[in-house]
PDB file of C-alpha atoms in Angstrom:
ATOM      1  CA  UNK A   1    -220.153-162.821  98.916  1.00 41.00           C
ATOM      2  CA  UNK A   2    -218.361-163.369  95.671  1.00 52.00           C
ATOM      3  CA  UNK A   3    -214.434-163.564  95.808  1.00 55.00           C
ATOM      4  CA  UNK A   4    -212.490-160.785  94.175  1.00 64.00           C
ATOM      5  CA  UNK A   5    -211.505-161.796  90.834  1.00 74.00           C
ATOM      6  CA  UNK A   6    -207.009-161.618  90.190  1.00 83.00           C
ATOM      7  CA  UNK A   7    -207.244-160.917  86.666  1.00 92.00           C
ATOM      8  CA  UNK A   8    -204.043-162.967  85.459  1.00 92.00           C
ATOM      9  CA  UNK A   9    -204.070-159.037  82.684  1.00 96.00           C
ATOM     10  CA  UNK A  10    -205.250-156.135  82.064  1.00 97.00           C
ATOM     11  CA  UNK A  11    -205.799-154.172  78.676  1.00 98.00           C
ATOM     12  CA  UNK A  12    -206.404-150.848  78.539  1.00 98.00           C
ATOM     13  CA  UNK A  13    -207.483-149.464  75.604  1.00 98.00           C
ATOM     14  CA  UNK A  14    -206.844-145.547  75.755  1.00 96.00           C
ATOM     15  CA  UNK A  15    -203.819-145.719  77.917  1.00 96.00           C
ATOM     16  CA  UNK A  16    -202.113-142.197  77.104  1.00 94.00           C
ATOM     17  CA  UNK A  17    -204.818-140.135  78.564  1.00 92.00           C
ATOM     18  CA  UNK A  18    -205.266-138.287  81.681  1.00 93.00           C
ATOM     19  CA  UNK A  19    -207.100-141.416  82.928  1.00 95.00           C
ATOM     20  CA  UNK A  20    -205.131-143.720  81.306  1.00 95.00           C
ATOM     21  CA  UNK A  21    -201.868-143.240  82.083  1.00 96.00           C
ATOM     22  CA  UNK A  22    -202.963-142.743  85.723  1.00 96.00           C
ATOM     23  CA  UNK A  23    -205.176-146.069  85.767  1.00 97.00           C
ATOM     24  CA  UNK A  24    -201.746-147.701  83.956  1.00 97.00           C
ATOM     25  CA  UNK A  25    -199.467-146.386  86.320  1.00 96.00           C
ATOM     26  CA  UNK A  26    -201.732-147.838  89.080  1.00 96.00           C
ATOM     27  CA  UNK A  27    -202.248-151.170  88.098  1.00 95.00           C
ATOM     28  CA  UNK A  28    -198.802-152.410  86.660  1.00 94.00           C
ATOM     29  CA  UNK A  29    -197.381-152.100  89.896  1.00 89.00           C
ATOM     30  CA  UNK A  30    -198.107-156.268  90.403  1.00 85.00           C
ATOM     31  CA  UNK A  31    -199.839-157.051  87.684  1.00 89.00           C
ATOM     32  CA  UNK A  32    -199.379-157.329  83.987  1.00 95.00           C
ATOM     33  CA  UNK A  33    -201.139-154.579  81.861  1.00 97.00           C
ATOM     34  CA  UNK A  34    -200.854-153.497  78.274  1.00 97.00           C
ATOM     35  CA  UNK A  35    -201.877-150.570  76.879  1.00 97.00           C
ATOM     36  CA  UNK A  36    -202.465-149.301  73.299  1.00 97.00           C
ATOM     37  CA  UNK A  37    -203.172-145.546  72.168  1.00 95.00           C
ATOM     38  CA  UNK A  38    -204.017-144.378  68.669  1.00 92.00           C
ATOM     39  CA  UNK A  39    -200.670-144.304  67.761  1.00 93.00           C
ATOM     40  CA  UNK A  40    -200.668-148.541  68.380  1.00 94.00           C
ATOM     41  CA  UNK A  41    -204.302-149.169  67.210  1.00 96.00           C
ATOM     42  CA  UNK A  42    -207.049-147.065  65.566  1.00 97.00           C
ATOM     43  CA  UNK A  43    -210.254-148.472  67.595  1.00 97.00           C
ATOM     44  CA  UNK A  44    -211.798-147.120  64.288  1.00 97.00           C
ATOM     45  CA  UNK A  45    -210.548-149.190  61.460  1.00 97.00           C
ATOM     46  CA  UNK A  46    -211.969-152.622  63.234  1.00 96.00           C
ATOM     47  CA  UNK A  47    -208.252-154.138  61.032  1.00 96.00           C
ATOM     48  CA  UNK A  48    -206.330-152.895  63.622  1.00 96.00           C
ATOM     49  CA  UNK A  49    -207.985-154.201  66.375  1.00 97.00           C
ATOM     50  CA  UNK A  50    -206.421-157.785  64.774  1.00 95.00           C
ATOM     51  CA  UNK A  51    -203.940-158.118  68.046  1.00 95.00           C
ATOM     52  CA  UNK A  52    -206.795-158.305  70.710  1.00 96.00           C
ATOM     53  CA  UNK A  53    -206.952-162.309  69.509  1.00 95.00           C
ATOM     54  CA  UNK A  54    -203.105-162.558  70.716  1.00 96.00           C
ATOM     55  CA  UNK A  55    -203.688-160.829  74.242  1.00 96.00           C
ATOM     56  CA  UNK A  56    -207.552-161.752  75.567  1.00 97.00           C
ATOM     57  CA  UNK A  57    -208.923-164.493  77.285  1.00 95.00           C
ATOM     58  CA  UNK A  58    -211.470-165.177  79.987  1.00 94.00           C
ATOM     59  CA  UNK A  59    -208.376-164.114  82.961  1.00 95.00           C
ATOM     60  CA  UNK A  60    -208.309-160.965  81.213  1.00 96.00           C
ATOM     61  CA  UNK A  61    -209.882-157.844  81.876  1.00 97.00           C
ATOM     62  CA  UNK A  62    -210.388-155.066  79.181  1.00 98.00           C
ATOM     63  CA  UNK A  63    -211.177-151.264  79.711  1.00 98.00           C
ATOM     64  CA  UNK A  64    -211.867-148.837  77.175  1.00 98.00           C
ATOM     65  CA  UNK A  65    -211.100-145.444  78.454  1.00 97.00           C
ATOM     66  CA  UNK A  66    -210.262-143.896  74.315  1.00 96.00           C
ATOM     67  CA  UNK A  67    -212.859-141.535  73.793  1.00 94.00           C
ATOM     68  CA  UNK A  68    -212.756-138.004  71.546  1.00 92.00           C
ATOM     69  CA  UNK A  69    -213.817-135.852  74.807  1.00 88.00           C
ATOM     70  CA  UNK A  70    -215.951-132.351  74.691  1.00 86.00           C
ATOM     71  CA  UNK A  71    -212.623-130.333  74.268  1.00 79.00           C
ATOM     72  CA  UNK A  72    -211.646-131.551  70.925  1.00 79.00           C
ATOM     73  CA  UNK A  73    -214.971-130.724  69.690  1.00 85.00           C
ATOM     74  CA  UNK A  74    -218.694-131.307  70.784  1.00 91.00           C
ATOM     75  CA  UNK A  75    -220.249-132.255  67.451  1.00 95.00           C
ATOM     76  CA  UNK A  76    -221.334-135.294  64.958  1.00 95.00           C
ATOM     77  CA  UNK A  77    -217.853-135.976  63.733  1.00 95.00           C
ATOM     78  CA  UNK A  78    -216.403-136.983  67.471  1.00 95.00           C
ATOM     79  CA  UNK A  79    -219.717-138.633  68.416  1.00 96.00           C
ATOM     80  CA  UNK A  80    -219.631-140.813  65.378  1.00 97.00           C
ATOM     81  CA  UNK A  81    -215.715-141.531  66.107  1.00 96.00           C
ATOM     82  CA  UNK A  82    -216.731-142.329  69.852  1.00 97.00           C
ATOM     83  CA  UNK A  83    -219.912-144.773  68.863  1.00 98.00           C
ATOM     84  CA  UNK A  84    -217.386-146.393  66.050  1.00 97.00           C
ATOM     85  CA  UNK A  85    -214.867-147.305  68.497  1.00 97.00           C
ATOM     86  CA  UNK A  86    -216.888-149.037  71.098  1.00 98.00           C
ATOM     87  CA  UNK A  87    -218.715-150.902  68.411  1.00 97.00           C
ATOM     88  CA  UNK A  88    -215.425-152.197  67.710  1.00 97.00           C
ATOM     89  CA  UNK A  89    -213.674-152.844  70.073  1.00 98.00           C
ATOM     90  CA  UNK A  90    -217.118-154.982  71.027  1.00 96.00           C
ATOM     91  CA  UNK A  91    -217.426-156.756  67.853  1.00 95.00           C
ATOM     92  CA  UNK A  92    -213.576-157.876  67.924  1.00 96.00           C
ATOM     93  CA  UNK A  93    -214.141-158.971  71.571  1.00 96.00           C
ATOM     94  CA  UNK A  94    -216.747-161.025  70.659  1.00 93.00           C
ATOM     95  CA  UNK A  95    -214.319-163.265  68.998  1.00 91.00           C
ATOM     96  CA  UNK A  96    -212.009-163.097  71.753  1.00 91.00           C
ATOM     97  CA  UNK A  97    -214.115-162.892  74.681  1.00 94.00           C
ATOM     98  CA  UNK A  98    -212.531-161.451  78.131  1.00 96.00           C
ATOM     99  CA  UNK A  99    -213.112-162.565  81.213  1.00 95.00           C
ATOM    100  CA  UNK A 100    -214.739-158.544  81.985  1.00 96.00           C
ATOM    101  CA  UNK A 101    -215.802-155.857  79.889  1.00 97.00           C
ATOM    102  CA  UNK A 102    -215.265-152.211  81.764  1.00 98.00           C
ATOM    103  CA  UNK A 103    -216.386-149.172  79.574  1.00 98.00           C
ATOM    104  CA  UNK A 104    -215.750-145.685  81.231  1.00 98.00           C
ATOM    105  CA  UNK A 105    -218.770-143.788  80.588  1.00 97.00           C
ATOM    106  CA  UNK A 106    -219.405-140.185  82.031  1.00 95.00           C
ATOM    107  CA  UNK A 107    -221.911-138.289  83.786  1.00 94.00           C
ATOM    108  CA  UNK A 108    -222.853-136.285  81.212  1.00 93.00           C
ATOM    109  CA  UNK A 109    -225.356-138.703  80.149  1.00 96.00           C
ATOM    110  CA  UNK A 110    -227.324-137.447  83.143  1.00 95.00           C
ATOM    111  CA  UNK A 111    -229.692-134.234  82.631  1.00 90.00           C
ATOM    112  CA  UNK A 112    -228.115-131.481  84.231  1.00 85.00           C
ATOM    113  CA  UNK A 113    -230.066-130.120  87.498  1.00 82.00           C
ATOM    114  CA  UNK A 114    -229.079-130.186  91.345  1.00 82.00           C
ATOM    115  CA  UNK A 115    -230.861-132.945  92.337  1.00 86.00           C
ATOM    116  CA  UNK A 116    -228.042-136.121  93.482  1.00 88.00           C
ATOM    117  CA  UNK A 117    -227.794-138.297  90.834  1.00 89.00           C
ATOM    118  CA  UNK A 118    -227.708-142.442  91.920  1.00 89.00           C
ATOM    119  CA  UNK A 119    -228.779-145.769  90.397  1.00 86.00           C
ATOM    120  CA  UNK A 120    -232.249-145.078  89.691  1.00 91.00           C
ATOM    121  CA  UNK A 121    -231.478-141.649  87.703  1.00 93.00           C
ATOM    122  CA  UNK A 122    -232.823-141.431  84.207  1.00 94.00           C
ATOM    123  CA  UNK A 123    -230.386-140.986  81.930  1.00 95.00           C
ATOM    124  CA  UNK A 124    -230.853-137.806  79.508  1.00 93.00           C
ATOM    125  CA  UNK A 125    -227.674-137.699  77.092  1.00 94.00           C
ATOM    126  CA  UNK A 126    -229.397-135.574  74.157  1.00 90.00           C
ATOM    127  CA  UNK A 127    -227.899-132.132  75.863  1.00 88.00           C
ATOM    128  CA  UNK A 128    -224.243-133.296  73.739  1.00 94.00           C
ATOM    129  CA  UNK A 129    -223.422-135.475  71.035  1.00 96.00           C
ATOM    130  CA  UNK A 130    -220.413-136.494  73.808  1.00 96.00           C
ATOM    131  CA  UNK A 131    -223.159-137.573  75.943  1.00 96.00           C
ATOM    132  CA  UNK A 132    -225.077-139.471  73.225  1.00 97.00           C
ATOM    133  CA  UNK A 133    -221.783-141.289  72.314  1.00 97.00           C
ATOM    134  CA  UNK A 134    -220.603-142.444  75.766  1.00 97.00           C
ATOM    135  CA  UNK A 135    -224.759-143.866  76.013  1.00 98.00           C
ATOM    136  CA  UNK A 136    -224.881-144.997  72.691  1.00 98.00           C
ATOM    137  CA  UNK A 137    -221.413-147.193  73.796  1.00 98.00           C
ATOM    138  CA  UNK A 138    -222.658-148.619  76.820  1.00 97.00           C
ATOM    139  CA  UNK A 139    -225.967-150.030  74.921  1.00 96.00           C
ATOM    140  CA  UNK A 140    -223.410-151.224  72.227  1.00 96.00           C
ATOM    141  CA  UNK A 141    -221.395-152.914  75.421  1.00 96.00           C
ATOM    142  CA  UNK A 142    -224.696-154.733  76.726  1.00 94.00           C
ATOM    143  CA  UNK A 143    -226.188-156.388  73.655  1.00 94.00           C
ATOM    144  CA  UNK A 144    -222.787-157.117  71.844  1.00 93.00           C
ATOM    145  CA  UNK A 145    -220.933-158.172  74.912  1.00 94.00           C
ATOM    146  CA  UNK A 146    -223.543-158.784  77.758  1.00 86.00           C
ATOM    147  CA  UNK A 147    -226.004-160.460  75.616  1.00 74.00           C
ATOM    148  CA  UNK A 148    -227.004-162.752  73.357  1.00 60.00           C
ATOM    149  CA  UNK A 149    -225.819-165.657  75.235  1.00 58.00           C
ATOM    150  CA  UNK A 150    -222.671-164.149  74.953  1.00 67.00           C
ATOM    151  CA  UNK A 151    -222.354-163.579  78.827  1.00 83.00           C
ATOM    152  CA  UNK A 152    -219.577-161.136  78.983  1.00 94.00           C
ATOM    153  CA  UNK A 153    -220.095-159.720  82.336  1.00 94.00           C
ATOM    154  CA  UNK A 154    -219.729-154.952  81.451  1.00 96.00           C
ATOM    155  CA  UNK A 155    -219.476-152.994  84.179  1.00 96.00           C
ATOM    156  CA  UNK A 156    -220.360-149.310  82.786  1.00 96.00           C
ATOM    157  CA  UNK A 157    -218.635-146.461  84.905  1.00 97.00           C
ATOM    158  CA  UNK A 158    -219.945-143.038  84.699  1.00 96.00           C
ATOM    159  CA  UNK A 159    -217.172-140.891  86.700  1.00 95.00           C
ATOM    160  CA  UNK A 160    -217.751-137.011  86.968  1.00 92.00           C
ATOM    161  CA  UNK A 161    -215.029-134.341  85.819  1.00 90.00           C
ATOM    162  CA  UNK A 162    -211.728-135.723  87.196  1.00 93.00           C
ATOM    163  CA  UNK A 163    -208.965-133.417  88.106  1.00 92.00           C
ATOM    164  CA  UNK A 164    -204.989-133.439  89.214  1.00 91.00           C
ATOM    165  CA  UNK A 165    -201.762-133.770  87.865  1.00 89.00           C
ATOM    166  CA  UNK A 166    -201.627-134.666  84.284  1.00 85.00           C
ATOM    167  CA  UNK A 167    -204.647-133.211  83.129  1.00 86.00           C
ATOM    168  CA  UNK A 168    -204.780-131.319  79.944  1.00 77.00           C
ATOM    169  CA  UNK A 169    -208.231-130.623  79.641  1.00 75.00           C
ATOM    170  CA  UNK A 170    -209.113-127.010  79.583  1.00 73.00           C
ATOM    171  CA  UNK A 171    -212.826-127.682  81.362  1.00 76.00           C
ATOM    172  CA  UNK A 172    -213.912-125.327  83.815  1.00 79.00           C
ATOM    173  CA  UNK A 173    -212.765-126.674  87.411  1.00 82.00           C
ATOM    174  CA  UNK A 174    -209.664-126.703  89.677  1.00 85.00           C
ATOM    175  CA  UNK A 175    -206.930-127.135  87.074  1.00 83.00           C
ATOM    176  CA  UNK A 176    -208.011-124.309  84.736  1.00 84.00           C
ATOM    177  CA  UNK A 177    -208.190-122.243  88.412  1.00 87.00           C
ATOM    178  CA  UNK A 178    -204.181-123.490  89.098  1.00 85.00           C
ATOM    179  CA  UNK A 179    -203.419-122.626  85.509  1.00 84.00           C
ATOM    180  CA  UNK A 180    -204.997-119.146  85.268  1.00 88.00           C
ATOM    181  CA  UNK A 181    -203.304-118.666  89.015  1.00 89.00           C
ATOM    182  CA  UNK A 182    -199.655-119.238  88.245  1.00 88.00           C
ATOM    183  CA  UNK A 183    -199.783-117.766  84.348  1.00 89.00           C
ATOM    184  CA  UNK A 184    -202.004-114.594  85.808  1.00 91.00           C
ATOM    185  CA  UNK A 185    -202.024-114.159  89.397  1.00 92.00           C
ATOM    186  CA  UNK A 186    -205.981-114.480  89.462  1.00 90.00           C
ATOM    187  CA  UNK A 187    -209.031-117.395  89.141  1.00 88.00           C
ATOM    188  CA  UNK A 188    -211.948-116.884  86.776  1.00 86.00           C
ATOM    189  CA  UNK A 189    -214.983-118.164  87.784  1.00 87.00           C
ATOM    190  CA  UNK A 190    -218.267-118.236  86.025  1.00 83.00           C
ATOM    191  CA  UNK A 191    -220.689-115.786  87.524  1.00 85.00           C
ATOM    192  CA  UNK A 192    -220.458-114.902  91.605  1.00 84.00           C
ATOM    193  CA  UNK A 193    -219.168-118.118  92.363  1.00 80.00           C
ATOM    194  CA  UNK A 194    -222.518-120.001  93.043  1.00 81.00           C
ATOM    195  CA  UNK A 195    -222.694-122.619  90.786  1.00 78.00           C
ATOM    196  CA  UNK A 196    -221.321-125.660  91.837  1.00 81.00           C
ATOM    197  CA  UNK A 197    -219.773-129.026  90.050  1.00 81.00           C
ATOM    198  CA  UNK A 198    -218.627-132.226  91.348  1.00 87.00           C
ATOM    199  CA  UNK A 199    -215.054-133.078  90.924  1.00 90.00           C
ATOM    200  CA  UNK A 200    -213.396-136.823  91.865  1.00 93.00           C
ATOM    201  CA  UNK A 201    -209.395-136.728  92.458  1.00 95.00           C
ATOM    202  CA  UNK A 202    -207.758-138.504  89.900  1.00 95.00           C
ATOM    203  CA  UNK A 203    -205.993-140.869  92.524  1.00 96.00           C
ATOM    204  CA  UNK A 204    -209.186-141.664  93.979  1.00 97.00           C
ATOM    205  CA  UNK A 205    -210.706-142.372  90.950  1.00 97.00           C
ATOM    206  CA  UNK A 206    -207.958-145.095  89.849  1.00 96.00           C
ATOM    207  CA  UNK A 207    -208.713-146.450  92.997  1.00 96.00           C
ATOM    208  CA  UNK A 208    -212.164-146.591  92.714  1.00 96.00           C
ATOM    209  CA  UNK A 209    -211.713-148.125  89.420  1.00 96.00           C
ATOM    210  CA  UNK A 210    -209.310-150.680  90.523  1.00 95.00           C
ATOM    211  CA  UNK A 211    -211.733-152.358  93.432  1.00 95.00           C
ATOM    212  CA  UNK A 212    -214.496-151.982  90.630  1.00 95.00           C
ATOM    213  CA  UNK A 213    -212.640-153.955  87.722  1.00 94.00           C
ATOM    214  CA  UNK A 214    -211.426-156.892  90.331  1.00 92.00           C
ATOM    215  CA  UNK A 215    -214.801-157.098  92.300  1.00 87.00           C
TER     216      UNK A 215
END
């Protein structure tokens, strides 16, 4: 069995999300990670993705968690954002190669139904234009990164809805329920309450996350 990898860094791109900042908190606390957010670099103007060069080498480890997600808008506009900033951030790796590529995908590029999803599920992301972006990305990952004789090893996540503190999503799930329960005294649910959704804990997922990026 292969030996855990001790990245000697971390970049996260996308650390002032829900996911981010959690995944940040997580992993600084022995390790050295930097994060940038819009406000540092625009992962769509490939210009300002210029400092990669100064902090990536093979001992490093690079996520991209940025993303324009389904609450800001589920149309052509955020999907082309979302393809245009993991086609960068691939292309200006590819000068710089890391030592691991880990893009955080989602679920949604899996048809929606009732049946478990696992490994051998095909993928069906033309329900969004989120979906088709966060697809469209990993492909981008694989040949850019992953091949070509490049030989980046990309590990492509696909977490389902996460929840806890921090969140600011509005999605249907646990934290709109505390929300609507401390503003109104009352939970809204879709229909009779008998459609279900999976939800991961956003502690858990860090976790999960963590073990994945330094397997």
């Amino acid at each position: 069995m292969t030996e855990p990898k001790n990245w000697r860094r971390v970049v996260i791109l996308g650390h002032t999300g829900f996911m981010g900042r959690a995944l940040h908190r997580h992993l600084e606390r022995d390790r050295e990670v930097i994060g940038h957010s819009s406000a540092s670099m625009d992962l769509c103007r490939p210009e300002s993705l210029k400092p990669l060069a100064d902090i990536v080498d093979e001992e490093t480890a690079v996520v991209l968690m940025a993303a324009h997600t389904p609450d800001k808008g589920d149309n052509w506009a955020s999907c082309d954002a979302n393809i245009r900033m993991a086609g960068n951030v691939c292309e200006a790796l590819l000068a710089k190669p890391p030592g691991k590529f880990i893009f955080i995908s989602s679920d949604a590029v899996y048809p929606m139904g009732d049946e478990p999803v696992t490994e051998a599920t095909p993928v069906n992301p033309e329900d969004s234009f989120y979906a088709l972006a966060k697809f469209t990305g990993e492909c981008l990952a694989r040949k850019l990164l992953g091949g070509g004789g490049n030989g980046v090893p990309v590990l492509i996540l696909r977490p389902t809805i996460v929840f806890g503190p921090g969140d600011t999503h509005q999605s249907y799930g646990p934290n709109r329920f505390a929300r609507t329960l401390a503003a109104d005294r009352e939970i809204r649910i879709f229909g009779r309450g008998e459609e279900t959704r999976d939800h991961l804990y956003i502690d858990d997922d860090v976790r999960l996350i963590e073990r994945l990026v330094f397997s």
